[in-house]
Amino acid sequence: ITAMKEGRYQLVIIENVNPVFTLPENSGFKEALGTVPFVVSLSTEKDETSELADLHLPTSHFLESWGDAQPRNGVFALQQPVMARVPGFDTMEVGGLMLELAQMVGLDRFEAPNYRDYIKASWKILHQKLDISLPFAQFWKQSLQNGGHYESFKPSSIALNSEVYAVEFSDPPKK
């Protein structure tokens, strides 16, 4: 909020959240957002934040979208649409929108015709990186069926500083 007020952002993209509604009015978010020269809202519905945006691009619901994530070591989650896009709404999944924008500005590595194919291509790279013995077609099908690929958790090793034995905090101020 402070950075927006100080004019440090020329562009703010807000994806599927409504901070104008959810943040306290005295947070100053609404006023700070008004200082940003160009605001883009990517959301599934028209709300208080998208009303203030210079551009509102309606996006598909996450249940209509492809995606993937790696929330921790050994977990490679794969999200596929569980429903068709609702007829009558001209929406696009956020990943597909970003892919099209990257293609429009001529960025390399974004030649996939759609976001599903982009995800599949990235999973081909993952398949090679993880040195999976299954053929890719079988790995992909299995990953779709399982919602991803899961390996044993591989924690990172850590070392504690032997000179730090305890951390002391002062008592909270009395009311």
One Martini backbone bead per residue (centre of mass of N, CA, C, O) as a GRO file, in nm:
protein
  175
    1ILE     BB    1   0.061   0.062  -0.022
    2THR     BB    2   0.298   0.249   0.005
    3ALA     BB    3   0.415   0.208  -0.282
    4MET     BB    4   0.171   0.323  -0.425
    5LYS     BB    5   0.172   0.605  -0.290
    6GLU     BB    6   0.483   0.654  -0.398
    7GLY     BB    7   0.486   0.555  -0.714
    8ARG     BB    8   0.627   0.253  -0.776
    9TYR     BB    9   0.369   0.193  -0.961
   10GLN     BB   10   0.242   0.151  -1.298
   11LEU     BB   11   0.146  -0.151  -1.234
   12VAL     BB   12  -0.152  -0.349  -1.151
   13ILE     BB   13  -0.219  -0.694  -1.075
   14ILE     BB   14  -0.533  -0.852  -1.007
   15GLU     BB   15  -0.605  -1.188  -0.877
   16ASN     BB   16  -0.893  -1.299  -0.748
   17VAL     BB   17  -0.932  -1.037  -0.567
   18ASN     BB   18  -1.089  -0.812  -0.293
   19PRO     BB   19  -0.944  -0.559  -0.126
   20VAL     BB   20  -1.161  -0.337  -0.110
   21PHE     BB   21  -1.346  -0.526   0.068
   22THR     BB   22  -1.144  -0.688   0.279
   23LEU     BB   23  -1.018  -0.442   0.364
   24PRO     BB   24  -0.980  -0.201   0.555
   25GLU     BB   25  -1.056   0.121   0.507
   26ASN     BB   26  -0.794   0.228   0.682
   27SER     BB   27  -0.561   0.109   0.489
   28GLY     BB   28  -0.568   0.268   0.192
   29PHE     BB   29  -0.604   0.101  -0.070
   30LYS     BB   30  -0.800   0.255  -0.251
   31GLU     BB   31  -0.627   0.513  -0.271
   32ALA     BB   32  -0.365   0.380  -0.372
   33LEU     BB   33  -0.485   0.260  -0.631
   34GLY     BB   34  -0.553   0.552  -0.752
   35THR     BB   35  -0.228   0.610  -0.812
   36VAL     BB   36  -0.230   0.409  -1.032
   37PRO     BB   37  -0.212   0.425  -1.372
   38PHE     BB   38  -0.251   0.089  -1.399
   39VAL     BB   39  -0.532  -0.138  -1.372
   40VAL     BB   40  -0.567  -0.496  -1.335
   41SER     BB   41  -0.840  -0.730  -1.361
   42LEU     BB   42  -0.851  -1.077  -1.258
   43SER     BB   43  -1.179  -1.218  -1.278
   44THR     BB   44  -1.488  -1.392  -1.223
   45GLU     BB   45  -1.591  -1.106  -1.116
   46LYS     BB   46  -1.771  -0.836  -1.033
   47ASP     BB   47  -1.618  -0.588  -0.824
   48GLU     BB   48  -1.480  -0.346  -0.634
   49THR     BB   49  -1.201  -0.368  -0.775
   50SER     BB   50  -1.283  -0.388  -1.079
   51GLU     BB   51  -1.426  -0.109  -1.082
   52LEU     BB   52  -1.126   0.042  -1.053
   53ALA     BB   53  -1.030  -0.060  -1.308
   54ASP     BB   54  -0.908  -0.018  -1.631
   55LEU     BB   55  -0.899  -0.344  -1.650
   56HIS     BB   56  -1.131  -0.615  -1.715
   57LEU     BB   57  -1.062  -0.969  -1.699
   58PRO     BB   58  -1.235  -1.237  -1.747
   59THR     BB   59  -1.214  -1.540  -1.570
   60SER     BB   60  -1.181  -1.846  -1.510
   61HIS     BB   61  -1.245  -2.090  -1.324
   62PHE     BB   62  -1.057  -2.324  -1.164
   63LEU     BB   63  -1.252  -2.563  -1.269
   64GLU     BB   64  -1.172  -2.456  -1.587
   65SER     BB   65  -0.856  -2.518  -1.526
   66TRP     BB   66  -0.523  -2.513  -1.567
   67GLY     BB   67  -0.247  -2.657  -1.361
   68ASP     BB   68   0.044  -2.602  -1.143
   69ALA     BB   69   0.254  -2.737  -0.865
   70GLN     BB   70   0.519  -2.686  -0.593
   71PRO     BB   71   0.479  -2.691  -0.254
   72ARG     BB   72   0.703  -2.924  -0.234
   73ASN     BB   73   0.907  -3.158  -0.198
   74GLY     BB   74   0.785  -3.415  -0.419
   75VAL     BB   75   0.549  -3.215  -0.521
   76PHE     BB   76   0.341  -3.252  -0.823
   77ALA     BB   77   0.090  -3.066  -0.924
   78LEU     BB   78  -0.224  -3.135  -1.109
   79GLN     BB   79  -0.448  -2.937  -1.301
   80GLN     BB   80  -0.781  -2.996  -1.413
   81PRO     BB   81  -1.058  -2.978  -1.560
   82VAL     BB   82  -1.404  -3.046  -1.428
   83MET     BB   83  -1.522  -2.832  -1.633
   84ALA     BB   84  -1.684  -2.657  -1.842
   85ARG     BB   85  -1.744  -2.385  -1.976
   86VAL     BB   86  -1.959  -2.143  -1.936
   87PRO     BB   87  -2.202  -2.049  -2.112
   88GLY     BB   88  -2.190  -1.697  -2.211
   89PHE     BB   89  -1.882  -1.677  -2.121
   90ASP     BB   90  -1.596  -1.471  -2.194
   91THR     BB   91  -1.338  -1.664  -2.101
   92MET     BB   92  -1.007  -1.706  -1.939
   93GLU     BB   93  -0.745  -1.848  -1.842
   94VAL     BB   94  -0.474  -1.725  -1.693
   95GLY     BB   95  -0.258  -1.892  -1.838
   96GLY     BB   96  -0.361  -1.831  -2.127
   97LEU     BB   97  -0.332  -1.528  -2.109
   98MET     BB   98  -0.026  -1.518  -2.054
   99LEU     BB   99   0.053  -1.668  -2.309
  100GLU     BB  100  -0.065  -1.464  -2.512
  101LEU     BB  101   0.097  -1.220  -2.414
  102ALA     BB  102   0.377  -1.339  -2.470
  103GLN     BB  103   0.326  -1.372  -2.776
  104MET     BB  104   0.258  -1.073  -2.844
  105VAL     BB  105   0.562  -0.976  -2.735
  106GLY     BB  106   0.776  -1.214  -2.828
  107LEU     BB  107   0.830  -1.444  -2.643
  108ASP     BB  108   1.007  -1.694  -2.575
  109ARG     BB  109   0.882  -2.026  -2.493
  110PHE     BB  110   0.558  -1.956  -2.612
  111GLU     BB  111   0.427  -2.172  -2.851
  112ALA     BB  112   0.184  -2.271  -2.741
  113PRO     BB  113  -0.160  -2.296  -2.824
  114ASN     BB  114  -0.200  -2.375  -2.512
  115TYR     BB  115  -0.203  -2.438  -2.176
  116ARG     BB  116  -0.205  -2.742  -2.181
  117ASP     BB  117   0.047  -2.771  -2.366
  118TYR     BB  118   0.236  -2.619  -2.180
  119ILE     BB  119   0.214  -2.809  -1.941
  120LYS     BB  120   0.300  -3.066  -2.088
  121ALA     BB  121   0.583  -2.961  -2.165
  122SER     BB  122   0.678  -2.918  -1.869
  123TRP     BB  123   0.639  -3.226  -1.797
  124LYS     BB  124   0.858  -3.331  -1.984
  125ILE     BB  125   1.087  -3.198  -1.831
  126LEU     BB  126   1.030  -3.331  -1.560
  127HIS     BB  127   1.062  -3.623  -1.656
  128GLN     BB  128   1.363  -3.586  -1.720
  129LYS     BB  129   1.468  -3.467  -1.449
  130LEU     BB  130   1.356  -3.729  -1.279
  131ASP     BB  131   1.407  -3.993  -1.431
  132ILE     BB  132   1.172  -4.149  -1.561
  133SER     BB  133   1.097  -4.475  -1.677
  134LEU     BB  134   0.857  -4.396  -1.802
  135PRO     BB  135   0.681  -4.312  -2.042
  136PHE     BB  136   0.541  -4.015  -2.094
  137ALA     BB  137   0.248  -4.099  -2.158
  138GLN     BB  138   0.217  -4.258  -1.892
  139PHE     BB  139   0.296  -4.034  -1.692
  140TRP     BB  140   0.073  -3.835  -1.774
  141LYS     BB  141  -0.172  -4.015  -1.719
  142GLN     BB  142  -0.103  -4.070  -1.422
  143SER     BB  143  -0.098  -3.771  -1.333
  144LEU     BB  144  -0.392  -3.713  -1.401
  145GLN     BB  145  -0.517  -3.936  -1.217
  146ASN     BB  146  -0.346  -3.827  -0.942
  147GLY     BB  147  -0.280  -3.506  -0.951
  148GLY     BB  148   0.020  -3.610  -0.999
  149HIS     BB  149   0.351  -3.616  -0.852
  150TYR     BB  150   0.495  -3.845  -0.602
  151GLU     BB  151   0.739  -3.821  -0.356
  152SER     BB  152   0.957  -3.843  -0.138
  153PHE     BB  153   1.057  -3.673   0.118
  154LYS     BB  154   1.325  -3.413   0.090
  155PRO     BB  155   1.499  -3.287   0.312
  156SER     BB  156   1.675  -3.033   0.417
  157SER     BB  157   1.965  -2.951   0.537
  158ILE     BB  158   2.069  -2.849   0.867
  159ALA     BB  159   2.232  -2.590   1.073
  160LEU     BB  160   2.316  -2.507   1.386
  161ASN     BB  161   2.407  -2.264   1.595
  162SER     BB  162   2.611  -2.332   1.870
  163GLU     BB  163   2.595  -2.026   2.000
  164VAL     BB  164   2.283  -2.081   2.010
  165TYR     BB  165   2.060  -2.154   2.285
  166ALA     BB  166   1.876  -1.885   2.308
  167VAL     BB  167   1.568  -1.700   2.310
  168GLU     BB  168   1.475  -1.380   2.425
  169PHE     BB  169   1.184  -1.227   2.554
  170SER     BB  170   1.006  -0.979   2.631
  171ASP     BB  171   0.769  -0.856   2.797
  172PRO     BB  172   0.479  -0.745   2.765
  173PRO     BB  173   0.305  -0.485   2.785
  174LYS     BB  174   0.120  -0.327   3.011
  175LYS     BB  175  -0.225  -0.213   3.043
   0.00000   0.00000   0.00000
